Structure formats: structure tokens, C-alpha cells
Amino acid sequence: MKRSIVLVVLMAVILGTASLATAEPPFRIAWSHYTGWEPWQLASEKGILKKWSDKFGITIDLVLINDYMESINLYTGGRFDGCSMTNMDALTIPGVGGVDSTALIVGDFSNGNDGIVMKNGSKVSDLKGREVKLVELSVSHYLLARALSIEQMSERDLTLVNTSDSDIAAIFASDPNGVAVTWNPPLMQCRNVKGANLVFDSSGIPGEIIDLMVVRTNVSDKLKKALVGAWFETMKLMSSQGKEGKEAIQYMAKFAGGTEAEFRAQLRTTRMFYDAAEAAKFAEGPELQKTMDYVRNFCFDHGLFGQGAKSKDHVGIQFPDKSVMGDKNNVKLRFDSTYMRMATENKL
């Protein structure tokens, strides 16, 4: 009898040890404050992310990083399995850094959610000779370059000052001659400063600044399915017209540090893809390839591909149809609509 009890206990210990040995470690996902990414916090708060991770037998640790660029650097350095970022930053930071990454979710594109705000001026040409605060070499820099090119100006006409997105609104408010290029929520904060004028925003270049959830290409399919499933369930919740939808907006607004009215105003300048089919269609469309060609030209011209890059083809970009723009032997950014299509067809 004693031997059988000992055997049962021993087997339990062995099986328990084996299950611990085979259990997957938690997947880590980084995100930062931005109107189009606040739904990740909502997904966590409402238990939606846990529901989908439980479905696939995994654990997802969602981590808020207050500094946007730092979140991408941490992802590139191997600290996270996925991270929210724009199309340009996905190309120039993990892409150039050699991290093979997949744009898993096309969440939205900026349609006025990024902008140039200034005091003592009312148009882009008034930027001449001014000191401009921005996150240098980010999408804000891209937006500025596009605005200047439209006005037949160049960056030589002004002075750029690299500024963290977490500090830019406060610095703009305290500067009597301030100029800032940023995204929401800090863009809204800058616009609310007395004497501030919005002189250009991303509605002038629709579809070019795209907000993504990017993951390591070789990460588990379980994580990819869980993230996509959770995201589009959250999209359904926040876009609903009833009490739950209103409460979702109120929660995200409060978490982002603003009012419901401010958050709704930011949503109006964000082209959210609430429906997975719409997101997949955008990823598969020809306009995305044109946009990425604009983006890679900017990146190469500004040295974002590094000193060793001889042309804009330095980093390969793969699209859902498997076509590759750039070096086919160095594909580091992949737009993949597979999982968004699965969400559309309820096959996750």
C-alpha cells in the first residue's frame, strides 16, 4: 500500500515537472499611448485578451511603455514578441536592425491624427527659420518632410530639435514661439494651448501613416491568432452604439489622460478599421505598395537604412500577394493579411 502511494505521488511530481517544462513562457507585447492603440488597454481591462489567450493555451503580458520610440527599441532588442508601431518605424527600426517582423494587424491610418502645430504662424511657409520640436526620424518627421515638399520647402529652411513624445506637449505649452510635430493625444494637448494653430495634418496624406501591431515573424501562430481575435472583438465593442460602446470610449479616454469629447475628436481623425475584412482589404490593396515606396524613399534619403545601404532597396518588404519590394534576400517587413482574413471568416 505504501509503495503504491509513493508511486502515485512520484508520478504526480514527474507529470507536474514535465508540464512545467513544456509550458510556453508568457508572450510579451508592448504598446504606447496613441488613439489607435488605446484599444489594447481596453482589451486587457475587459478580459478580452485573456479570453483569447486562454483559448489557445497561452499567456500574454501586455506592457504599456510611455515612450513610443523606447517601446520599439525594446522590441527590436528582443524584450518583446510584438509591439504597436507605424509602418515607417517598422521598416526603419526592427527592419533595419535585422529583426524579421510581420505587420499582423492593420489597425488604422492617420487621417488628421498627426499634425504640425505652431504659435505665431498660420501656414506651413511660416515655419521658415523656426525651431521645430518632434521625435526625429519618426512618422512626425515624415509628415513634416511631406508638408515641406508640398510647399516646395526643405528641412534646411528650419531647425529640428529631437523631443520625446512624452514631453513634447508640455514643452510646446511653455515655449512662447513653439512649433511641434506630433500625434494624438499630445497633438490635441498642443492644439488646446492658447495661440496654437494647426498648419498641416495627415489628412493631407491619407493612408500613408499606418498604425500596426507588429510581431516577430517566427512567433507562435497561437499568439498571432489570439492577438487578432482579441483586437477585432475589441473593435466590435468600442464601435457599438449602445451603453457598452459608450463606456468603452469613456474608459479609453480616461486611461489616455483626456476627456471623452477629446478622445472622440481624436477618433474622428483616425481611420479605424473596425472590421477585419476592411483591414485585410487595405493590406492587400495597391495603395499600400505605393505608400511603402514613398516611405522607403524618405527613409533612404534621411539615412535611416544605415551607412551600408546603397539604395532604397536595402530592406525587402513583402506584401500579402507575396510580391517583394526591395531586396528579396533581405526581407524584414512582411504585410500579412492571413489572420485578418481568418477573423473575417470566423476561422481563428
PDB file of N, CA and C in Angstrom, residues 254-345:
ATOM      1  N   LYS A 254     -10.255  58.153 -20.430  1.00  0.00           N
ATOM      2  CA  LYS A 254      -9.715  58.369 -19.086  1.00  0.00           C
ATOM      3  C   LYS A 254      -8.323  57.781 -18.958  1.00  0.00           C
ATOM      4  N   PHE A 255      -8.122  56.583 -19.487  1.00  0.00           N
ATOM      5  CA  PHE A 255      -6.812  55.932 -19.385  1.00  0.00           C
ATOM      6  C   PHE A 255      -5.758  56.715 -20.161  1.00  0.00           C
ATOM      7  N   ALA A 256      -6.176  57.338 -21.257  1.00  0.00           N
ATOM      8  CA  ALA A 256      -5.245  58.120 -22.075  1.00  0.00           C
ATOM      9  C   ALA A 256      -4.976  59.501 -21.483  1.00  0.00           C
ATOM     10  N   GLY A 257      -5.727  59.853 -20.440  1.00  0.00           N
ATOM     11  CA  GLY A 257      -5.492  61.128 -19.774  1.00  0.00           C
ATOM     12  C   GLY A 257      -6.282  62.287 -20.340  1.00  0.00           C
ATOM     13  N   GLY A 258      -7.381  61.980 -21.036  1.00  0.00           N
ATOM     14  CA  GLY A 258      -8.190  63.035 -21.631  1.00  0.00           C
ATOM     15  C   GLY A 258      -9.661  62.869 -21.311  1.00  0.00           C
ATOM     16  N   THR A 259     -10.470  63.687 -21.939  1.00  0.00           N
ATOM     17  CA  THR A 259     -11.916  63.611 -21.759  1.00  0.00           C
ATOM     18  C   THR A 259     -12.535  62.773 -22.875  1.00  0.00           C
ATOM     19  N   GLU A 260     -13.785  62.392 -22.666  1.00  0.00           N
ATOM     20  CA  GLU A 260     -14.485  61.636 -23.701  1.00  0.00           C
ATOM     21  C   GLU A 260     -14.592  62.455 -24.985  1.00  0.00           C
ATOM     22  N   ALA A 261     -14.874  63.736 -24.849  1.00  0.00           N
ATOM     23  CA  ALA A 261     -15.003  64.607 -26.027  1.00  0.00           C
ATOM     24  C   ALA A 261     -13.694  64.679 -26.798  1.00  0.00           C
ATOM     25  N   GLU A 262     -12.590  64.786 -26.074  1.00  0.00           N
ATOM     26  CA  GLU A 262     -11.275  64.844 -26.721  1.00  0.00           C
ATOM     27  C   GLU A 262     -10.975  63.539 -27.447  1.00  0.00           C
ATOM     28  N   PHE A 263     -11.292  62.426 -26.800  1.00  0.00           N
ATOM     29  CA  PHE A 263     -10.996  61.128 -27.414  1.00  0.00           C
ATOM     30  C   PHE A 263     -11.846  60.910 -28.664  1.00  0.00           C
ATOM     31  N   ARG A 264     -13.108  61.306 -28.589  1.00  0.00           N
ATOM     32  CA  ARG A 264     -13.972  61.171 -29.770  1.00  0.00           C
ATOM     33  C   ARG A 264     -13.473  62.059 -30.907  1.00  0.00           C
ATOM     34  N   ALA A 265     -12.958  63.221 -30.561  1.00  0.00           N
ATOM     35  CA  ALA A 265     -12.397  64.113 -31.584  1.00  0.00           C
ATOM     36  C   ALA A 265     -11.183  63.470 -32.244  1.00  0.00           C
ATOM     37  N   GLN A 266     -10.373  62.785 -31.447  1.00  0.00           N
ATOM     38  CA  GLN A 266      -9.200  62.094 -31.985  1.00  0.00           C
ATOM     39  C   GLN A 266      -9.613  60.921 -32.871  1.00  0.00           C
ATOM     40  N   LEU A 267     -10.671  60.226 -32.478  1.00  0.00           N
ATOM     41  CA  LEU A 267     -11.160  59.116 -33.297  1.00  0.00           C
ATOM     42  C   LEU A 267     -11.653  59.605 -34.660  1.00  0.00           C
ATOM     43  N   ARG A 268     -12.184  60.815 -34.687  1.00  0.00           N
ATOM     44  CA  ARG A 268     -12.671  61.359 -35.966  1.00  0.00           C
ATOM     45  C   ARG A 268     -11.527  61.617 -36.941  1.00  0.00           C
ATOM     46  N   THR A 269     -10.327  61.763 -36.427  1.00  0.00           N
ATOM     47  CA  THR A 269      -9.169  61.982 -37.302  1.00  0.00           C
ATOM     48  C   THR A 269      -8.324  60.712 -37.444  1.00  0.00           C
ATOM     49  N   THR A 270      -8.911  59.594 -37.048  1.00  0.00           N
ATOM     50  CA  THR A 270      -8.256  58.290 -37.164  1.00  0.00           C
ATOM     51  C   THR A 270      -9.158  57.384 -37.979  1.00  0.00           C
ATOM     52  N   ARG A 271      -8.656  56.879 -39.083  1.00  0.00           N
ATOM     53  CA  ARG A 271      -9.481  55.970 -39.901  1.00  0.00           C
ATOM     54  C   ARG A 271      -9.306  54.563 -39.347  1.00  0.00           C
ATOM     55  N   MET A 272     -10.140  54.249 -38.339  1.00  0.00           N
ATOM     56  CA  MET A 272     -10.062  52.936 -37.710  1.00  0.00           C
ATOM     57  C   MET A 272     -10.645  51.868 -38.642  1.00  0.00           C
ATOM     58  N   PHE A 273     -10.018  50.702 -38.645  1.00  0.00           N
ATOM     59  CA  PHE A 273     -10.576  49.550 -39.354  1.00  0.00           C
ATOM     60  C   PHE A 273     -11.291  48.687 -38.318  1.00  0.00           C
ATOM     61  N   TYR A 274     -12.553  49.001 -38.084  1.00  0.00           N
ATOM     62  CA  TYR A 274     -13.323  48.261 -37.089  1.00  0.00           C
ATOM     63  C   TYR A 274     -13.644  46.853 -37.562  1.00  0.00           C
ATOM     64  N   ASP A 275     -13.639  46.666 -38.863  1.00  0.00           N
ATOM     65  CA  ASP A 275     -13.998  45.380 -39.459  1.00  0.00           C
ATOM     66  C   ASP A 275     -12.756  44.705 -40.031  1.00  0.00           C
ATOM     67  N   ALA A 276     -12.567  43.437 -39.713  1.00  0.00           N
ATOM     68  CA  ALA A 276     -11.378  42.710 -40.166  1.00  0.00           C
ATOM     69  C   ALA A 276     -11.295  42.648 -41.686  1.00  0.00           C
ATOM     70  N   ALA A 277     -12.434  42.554 -42.352  1.00  0.00           N
ATOM     71  CA  ALA A 277     -12.433  42.480 -43.819  1.00  0.00           C
ATOM     72  C   ALA A 277     -11.888  43.765 -44.428  1.00  0.00           C
ATOM     73  N   GLU A 278     -12.247  44.903 -43.836  1.00  0.00           N
ATOM     74  CA  GLU A 278     -11.735  46.191 -44.310  1.00  0.00           C
ATOM     75  C   GLU A 278     -10.225  46.283 -44.124  1.00  0.00           C
ATOM     76  N   ALA A 279      -9.768  45.830 -42.969  1.00  0.00           N
ATOM     77  CA  ALA A 279      -8.332  45.874 -42.677  1.00  0.00           C
ATOM     78  C   ALA A 279      -7.557  45.005 -43.653  1.00  0.00           C
ATOM     79  N   ALA A 280      -8.073  43.803 -43.908  1.00  0.00           N
ATOM     80  CA  ALA A 280      -7.409  42.889 -44.835  1.00  0.00           C
ATOM     81  C   ALA A 280      -7.391  43.463 -46.251  1.00  0.00           C
ATOM     82  N   LYS A 281      -8.505  44.054 -46.656  1.00  0.00           N
ATOM     83  CA  LYS A 281      -8.592  44.646 -47.995  1.00  0.00           C
ATOM     84  C   LYS A 281      -7.581  45.774 -48.160  1.00  0.00           C
ATOM     85  N   PHE A 282      -7.415  46.598 -47.129  1.00  0.00           N
ATOM     86  CA  PHE A 282      -6.440  47.686 -47.188  1.00  0.00           C
ATOM     87  C   PHE A 282      -5.027  47.125 -47.327  1.00  0.00           C
ATOM     88  N   ALA A 283      -4.726  46.083 -46.551  1.00  0.00           N
ATOM     89  CA  ALA A 283      -3.388  45.479 -46.600  1.00  0.00           C
ATOM     90  C   ALA A 283      -3.102  44.865 -47.962  1.00  0.00           C
ATOM     91  N   GLU A 284      -4.132  44.378 -48.615  1.00  0.00           N
ATOM     92  CA  GLU A 284      -3.969  43.708 -49.904  1.00  0.00           C
ATOM     93  C   GLU A 284      -4.046  44.667 -51.098  1.00  0.00           C
ATOM     94  N   GLY A 285      -4.409  45.909 -50.849  1.00  0.00           N
ATOM     95  CA  GLY A 285      -4.630  46.862 -51.933  1.00  0.00           C
ATOM     96  C   GLY A 285      -3.359  47.441 -52.519  1.00  0.00           C
ATOM     97  N   PRO A 286      -3.438  47.959 -53.736  1.00  0.00           N
ATOM     98  CA  PRO A 286      -2.258  48.511 -54.421  1.00  0.00           C
ATOM     99  C   PRO A 286      -1.732  49.795 -53.786  1.00  0.00           C
ATOM    100  N   GLU A 287      -2.585  50.533 -53.083  1.00  0.00           N
ATOM    101  CA  GLU A 287      -2.153  51.799 -52.483  1.00  0.00           C
ATOM    102  C   GLU A 287      -1.088  51.584 -51.415  1.00  0.00           C
ATOM    103  N   LEU A 288      -1.149  50.452 -50.727  1.00  0.00           N
ATOM    104  CA  LEU A 288      -0.149  50.176 -49.693  1.00  0.00           C
ATOM    105  C   LEU A 288       1.244  50.098 -50.299  1.00  0.00           C
ATOM    106  N   GLN A 289       1.353  49.480 -51.463  1.00  0.00           N
ATOM    107  CA  GLN A 289       2.666  49.369 -52.099  1.00  0.00           C
ATOM    108  C   GLN A 289       3.183  50.743 -52.523  1.00  0.00           C
ATOM    109  N   LYS A 290       2.294  51.602 -53.010  1.00  0.00           N
ATOM    110  CA  LYS A 290       2.706  52.964 -53.368  1.00  0.00           C
ATOM    111  C   LYS A 290       3.181  53.717 -52.129  1.00  0.00           C
ATOM    112  N   THR A 291       2.431  53.565 -51.047  1.00  0.00           N
ATOM    113  CA  THR A 291       2.798  54.231 -49.796  1.00  0.00           C
ATOM    114  C   THR A 291       4.162  53.780 -49.309  1.00  0.00           C
ATOM    115  N   MET A 292       4.405  52.475 -49.327  1.00  0.00           N
ATOM    116  CA  MET A 292       5.681  51.972 -48.821  1.00  0.00           C
ATOM    117  C   MET A 292       6.842  52.400 -49.709  1.00  0.00           C
ATOM    118  N   ASP A 293       6.559  52.666 -50.974  1.00  0.00           N
ATOM    119  CA  ASP A 293       7.613  53.196 -51.840  1.00  0.00           C
ATOM    120  C   ASP A 293       7.944  54.636 -51.447  1.00  0.00           C
ATOM    121  N   TYR A 294       6.913  55.446 -51.150  1.00  0.00           N
ATOM    122  CA  TYR A 294       7.154  56.804 -50.643  1.00  0.00           C
ATOM    123  C   TYR A 294       7.982  56.738 -49.362  1.00  0.00           C
ATOM    124  N   VAL A 295       7.567  55.856 -48.480  1.00  0.00           N
ATOM    125  CA  VAL A 295       8.198  55.758 -47.160  1.00  0.00           C
ATOM    126  C   VAL A 295       9.655  55.338 -47.274  1.00  0.00           C
ATOM    127  N   ARG A 296       9.927  54.329 -48.099  1.00  0.00           N
ATOM    128  CA  ARG A 296      11.318  53.862 -48.178  1.00  0.00           C
ATOM    129  C   ARG A 296      12.214  54.904 -48.850  1.00  0.00           C
ATOM    130  N   ASN A 297      11.659  55.694 -49.760  1.00  0.00           N
ATOM    131  CA  ASN A 297      12.430  56.796 -50.345  1.00  0.00           C
ATOM    132  C   ASN A 297      12.830  57.802 -49.274  1.00  0.00           C
ATOM    133  N   PHE A 298      11.870  58.177 -48.429  1.00  0.00           N
ATOM    134  CA  PHE A 298      12.159  59.094 -47.326  1.00  0.00           C
ATOM    135  C   PHE A 298      13.232  58.501 -46.411  1.00  0.00           C
ATOM    136  N   CYS A 299      13.070  57.233 -46.086  1.00  0.00           N
ATOM    137  CA  CYS A 299      14.000  56.574 -45.158  1.00  0.00           C
ATOM    138  C   CYS A 299      15.421  56.540 -45.720  1.00  0.00           C
ATOM    139  N   PHE A 300      15.547  56.202 -46.983  1.00  0.00           N
ATOM    140  CA  PHE A 300      16.882  56.151 -47.587  1.00  0.00           C
ATOM    141  C   PHE A 300      17.488  57.546 -47.670  1.00  0.00           C
ATOM    142  N   ASP A 301      16.695  58.515 -48.082  1.00  0.00           N
ATOM    143  CA  ASP A 301      17.189  59.890 -48.211  1.00  0.00           C
ATOM    144  C   ASP A 301      17.644  60.473 -46.880  1.00  0.00           C
ATOM    145  N   HIS A 302      17.048  60.001 -45.775  1.00  0.00           N
ATOM    146  CA  HIS A 302      17.396  60.519 -44.452  1.00  0.00           C
ATOM    147  C   HIS A 302      18.372  59.615 -43.699  1.00  0.00           C
ATOM    148  N   GLY A 303      18.948  58.652 -44.418  1.00  0.00           N
ATOM    149  CA  GLY A 303      19.967  57.805 -43.811  1.00  0.00           C
ATOM    150  C   GLY A 303      19.452  56.792 -42.815  1.00  0.00           C
ATOM    151  N   LEU A 304      18.149  56.507 -42.858  1.00  0.00           N
ATOM    152  CA  LEU A 304      17.570  55.590 -41.876  1.00  0.00           C
ATOM    153  C   LEU A 304      17.874  54.126 -42.158  1.00  0.00           C
ATOM    154  N   PHE A 305      18.415  53.835 -43.327  1.00  0.00           N
ATOM    155  CA  PHE A 305      18.812  52.465 -43.640  1.00  0.00           C
ATOM    156  C   PHE A 305      20.254  52.185 -43.227  1.00  0.00           C
ATOM    157  N   GLY A 306      20.936  53.178 -42.703  1.00  0.00           N
ATOM    158  CA  GLY A 306      22.311  52.994 -42.249  1.00  0.00           C
ATOM    159  C   GLY A 306      23.327  53.315 -43.327  1.00  0.00           C
ATOM    160  N   GLN A 307      24.573  53.429 -42.900  1.00  0.00           N
ATOM    161  CA  GLN A 307      25.651  53.825 -43.814  1.00  0.00           C
ATOM    162  C   GLN A 307      25.924  52.793 -44.898  1.00  0.00           C
ATOM    163  N   GLY A 308      25.638  51.530 -44.610  1.00  0.00           N
ATOM    164  CA  GLY A 308      25.928  50.484 -45.585  1.00  0.00           C
ATOM    165  C   GLY A 308      24.907  50.367 -46.700  1.00  0.00           C
ATOM    166  N   ALA A 309      23.783  51.070 -46.574  1.00  0.00           N
ATOM    167  CA  ALA A 309      22.725  50.971 -47.583  1.00  0.00           C
ATOM    168  C   ALA A 309      23.103  51.752 -48.834  1.00  0.00           C
ATOM    169  N   LYS A 310      23.065  51.075 -49.967  1.00  0.00           N
ATOM    170  CA  LYS A 310      23.442  51.712 -51.233  1.00  0.00           C
ATOM    171  C   LYS A 310      22.237  52.216 -52.023  1.00  0.00           C
ATOM    172  N   SER A 311      21.048  51.763 -51.648  1.00  0.00           N
ATOM    173  CA  SER A 311      19.842  52.199 -52.357  1.00  0.00           C
ATOM    174  C   SER A 311      18.623  51.992 -51.468  1.00  0.00           C
ATOM    175  N   LYS A 312      17.483  52.450 -51.966  1.00  0.00           N
ATOM    176  CA  LYS A 312      16.232  52.280 -51.223  1.00  0.00           C
ATOM    177  C   LYS A 312      15.792  50.814 -51.173  1.00  0.00           C
ATOM    178  N   ASP A 313      16.437  49.961 -51.967  1.00  0.00           N
ATOM    179  CA  ASP A 313      16.108  48.535 -51.990  1.00  0.00           C
ATOM    180  C   ASP A 313      16.783  47.749 -50.873  1.00  0.00           C
ATOM    181  N   HIS A 314      17.469  48.433 -49.982  1.00  0.00           N
ATOM    182  CA  HIS A 314      18.280  47.776 -48.950  1.00  0.00           C
ATOM    183  C   HIS A 314      17.486  46.752 -48.135  1.00  0.00           C
ATOM    184  N   VAL A 315      16.281  47.119 -47.712  1.00  0.00           N
ATOM    185  CA  VAL A 315      15.436  46.215 -46.922  1.00  0.00           C
ATOM    186  C   VAL A 315      14.265  45.754 -47.776  1.00  0.00           C
ATOM    187  N   GLY A 316      14.037  44.460 -47.813  1.00  0.00           N
ATOM    188  CA  GLY A 316      12.915  43.919 -48.567  1.00  0.00           C
ATOM    189  C   GLY A 316      11.614  44.030 -47.791  1.00  0.00           C
ATOM    190  N   ILE A 317      10.545  44.376 -48.510  1.00  0.00           N
ATOM    191  CA  ILE A 317       9.208  44.485 -47.925  1.00  0.00           C
ATOM    192  C   ILE A 317       8.298  43.524 -48.682  1.00  0.00           C
ATOM    193  N   GLN A 318       7.691  42.594 -47.970  1.00  0.00           N
ATOM    194  CA  GLN A 318       6.807  41.618 -48.611  1.00  0.00           C
ATOM    195  C   GLN A 318       5.347  41.995 -48.365  1.00  0.00           C
ATOM    196  N   PHE A 319       4.529  41.813 -49.396  1.00  0.00           N
ATOM    197  CA  PHE A 319       3.111  42.150 -49.323  1.00  0.00           C
ATOM    198  C   PHE A 319       2.267  40.870 -49.313  1.00  0.00           C
ATOM    199  N   PRO A 320       0.976  40.975 -48.996  1.00  0.00           N
ATOM    200  CA  PRO A 320       0.145  39.773 -48.886  1.00  0.00           C
ATOM    201  C   PRO A 320       0.136  38.873 -50.114  1.00  0.00           C
ATOM    202  N   ASP A 321       0.361  39.451 -51.304  1.00  0.00           N
ATOM    203  CA  ASP A 321       0.398  38.622 -52.513  1.00  0.00           C
ATOM    204  C   ASP A 321       1.767  37.971 -52.724  1.00  0.00           C
ATOM    205  N   LYS A 322       2.637  38.111 -51.721  1.00  0.00           N
ATOM    206  CA  LYS A 322       3.996  37.535 -51.704  1.00  0.00           C
ATOM    207  C   LYS A 322       4.983  38.283 -52.604  1.00  0.00           C
ATOM    208  N   SER A 323       4.542  39.350 -53.236  1.00  0.00           N
ATOM    209  CA  SER A 323       5.487  40.168 -54.000  1.00  0.00           C
ATOM    210  C   SER A 323       6.409  40.891 -53.026  1.00  0.00           C
ATOM    211  N   VAL A 324       7.620  41.182 -53.488  1.00  0.00           N
ATOM    212  CA  VAL A 324       8.617  41.823 -52.629  1.00  0.00           C
ATOM    213  C   VAL A 324       9.109  43.109 -53.274  1.00  0.00           C
ATOM    214  N   MET A 325       9.104  44.167 -52.510  1.00  0.00           N
ATOM    215  CA  MET A 325       9.680  45.442 -52.921  1.00  0.00           C
ATOM    216  C   MET A 325      11.036  45.553 -52.236  1.00  0.00           C
ATOM    217  N   GLY A 326      12.090  45.716 -53.022  1.00  0.00           N
ATOM    218  CA  GLY A 326      13.417  45.777 -52.434  1.00  0.00           C
ATOM    219  C   GLY A 326      14.132  44.439 -52.498  1.00  0.00           C
ATOM    220  N   ASP A 327      15.108  44.250 -51.617  1.00  0.00           N
ATOM    221  CA  ASP A 327      15.974  43.075 -51.636  1.00  0.00           C
ATOM    222  C   ASP A 327      15.227  41.813 -51.205  1.00  0.00           C
ATOM    223  N   LYS A 328      15.041  40.885 -52.141  1.00  0.00           N
ATOM    224  CA  LYS A 328      14.336  39.637 -51.840  1.00  0.00           C
ATOM    225  C   LYS A 328      15.123  38.747 -50.889  1.00  0.00           C
ATOM    226  N   ASN A 329      16.414  39.004 -50.777  1.00  0.00           N
ATOM    227  CA  ASN A 329      17.249  38.216 -49.867  1.00  0.00           C
ATOM    228  C   ASN A 329      17.385  38.864 -48.487  1.00  0.00           C
ATOM    229  N   ASN A 330      16.694  39.976 -48.302  1.00  0.00           N
ATOM    230  CA  ASN A 330      16.764  40.662 -47.011  1.00  0.00           C
ATOM    231  C   ASN A 330      15.383  41.195 -46.628  1.00  0.00           C
ATOM    232  N   VAL A 331      14.390  40.320 -46.721  1.00  0.00           N
ATOM    233  CA  VAL A 331      13.025  40.717 -46.366  1.00  0.00           C
ATOM    234  C   VAL A 331      12.906  40.770 -44.843  1.00  0.00           C
ATOM    235  N   LYS A 332      12.586  41.944 -44.321  1.00  0.00           N
ATOM    236  CA  LYS A 332      12.491  42.113 -42.872  1.00  0.00           C
ATOM    237  C   LYS A 332      11.158  42.698 -42.418  1.00  0.00           C
ATOM    238  N   LEU A 333      10.318  43.101 -43.370  1.00  0.00           N
ATOM    239  CA  LEU A 333       8.977  43.572 -43.021  1.00  0.00           C
ATOM    240  C   LEU A 333       7.982  42.900 -43.946  1.00  0.00           C
ATOM    241  N   ARG A 334       7.019  42.220 -43.334  1.00  0.00           N
ATOM    242  CA  ARG A 334       6.037  41.453 -44.106  1.00  0.00           C
ATOM    243  C   ARG A 334       4.621  41.895 -43.725  1.00  0.00           C
ATOM    244  N   PHE A 335       3.861  42.324 -44.712  1.00  0.00           N
ATOM    245  CA  PHE A 335       2.446  42.614 -44.505  1.00  0.00           C
ATOM    246  C   PHE A 335       1.682  41.326 -44.795  1.00  0.00           C
ATOM    247  N   ASP A 336       0.990  40.817 -43.791  1.00  0.00           N
ATOM    248  CA  ASP A 336       0.323  39.524 -43.908  1.00  0.00           C
ATOM    249  C   ASP A 336      -1.146  39.679 -43.515  1.00  0.00           C
ATOM    250  N   SER A 337      -2.034  39.431 -44.451  1.00  0.00           N
ATOM    251  CA  SER A 337      -3.469  39.563 -44.173  1.00  0.00           C
ATOM    252  C   SER A 337      -4.109  38.242 -43.762  1.00  0.00           C
ATOM    253  N   THR A 338      -3.308  37.181 -43.656  1.00  0.00           N
ATOM    254  CA  THR A 338      -3.831  35.836 -43.388  1.00  0.00           C
ATOM    255  C   THR A 338      -4.753  35.797 -42.180  1.00  0.00           C
ATOM    256  N   TYR A 339      -4.287  36.329 -41.068  1.00  0.00           N
ATOM    257  CA  TYR A 339      -5.037  36.202 -39.818  1.00  0.00           C
ATOM    258  C   TYR A 339      -6.227  37.159 -39.776  1.00  0.00           C
ATOM    259  N   MET A 340      -6.115  38.290 -40.432  1.00  0.00           N
ATOM    260  CA  MET A 340      -7.272  39.189 -40.534  1.00  0.00           C
ATOM    261  C   MET A 340      -8.353  38.542 -41.391  1.00  0.00           C
ATOM    262  N   ARG A 341      -7.941  37.833 -42.447  1.00  0.00           N
ATOM    263  CA  ARG A 341      -8.906  37.097 -43.268  1.00  0.00           C
ATOM    264  C   ARG A 341      -9.560  35.976 -42.457  1.00  0.00           C
ATOM    265  N   MET A 342      -8.766  35.310 -41.626  1.00  0.00           N
ATOM    266  CA  MET A 342      -9.312  34.256 -40.767  1.00  0.00           C
ATOM    267  C   MET A 342     -10.352  34.827 -39.810  1.00  0.00           C
ATOM    268  N   ALA A 343     -10.087  36.029 -39.300  1.00  0.00           N
ATOM    269  CA  ALA A 343     -11.052  36.679 -38.407  1.00  0.00           C
ATOM    270  C   ALA A 343     -12.343  36.985 -39.157  1.00  0.00           C
ATOM    271  N   THR A 344     -12.212  37.413 -40.399  1.00  0.00           N
ATOM    272  CA  THR A 344     -13.378  37.716 -41.231  1.00  0.00           C
ATOM    273  C   THR A 344     -14.252  36.482 -41.424  1.00  0.00           C
ATOM    274  N   GLU A 345     -13.596  35.341 -41.568  1.00  0.00           N
ATOM    275  CA  GLU A 345     -14.301  34.089 -41.858  1.00  0.00           C
ATOM    276  C   GLU A 345     -14.584  33.267 -40.604  1.00  0.00           C
TER     277      GLU A 345
END
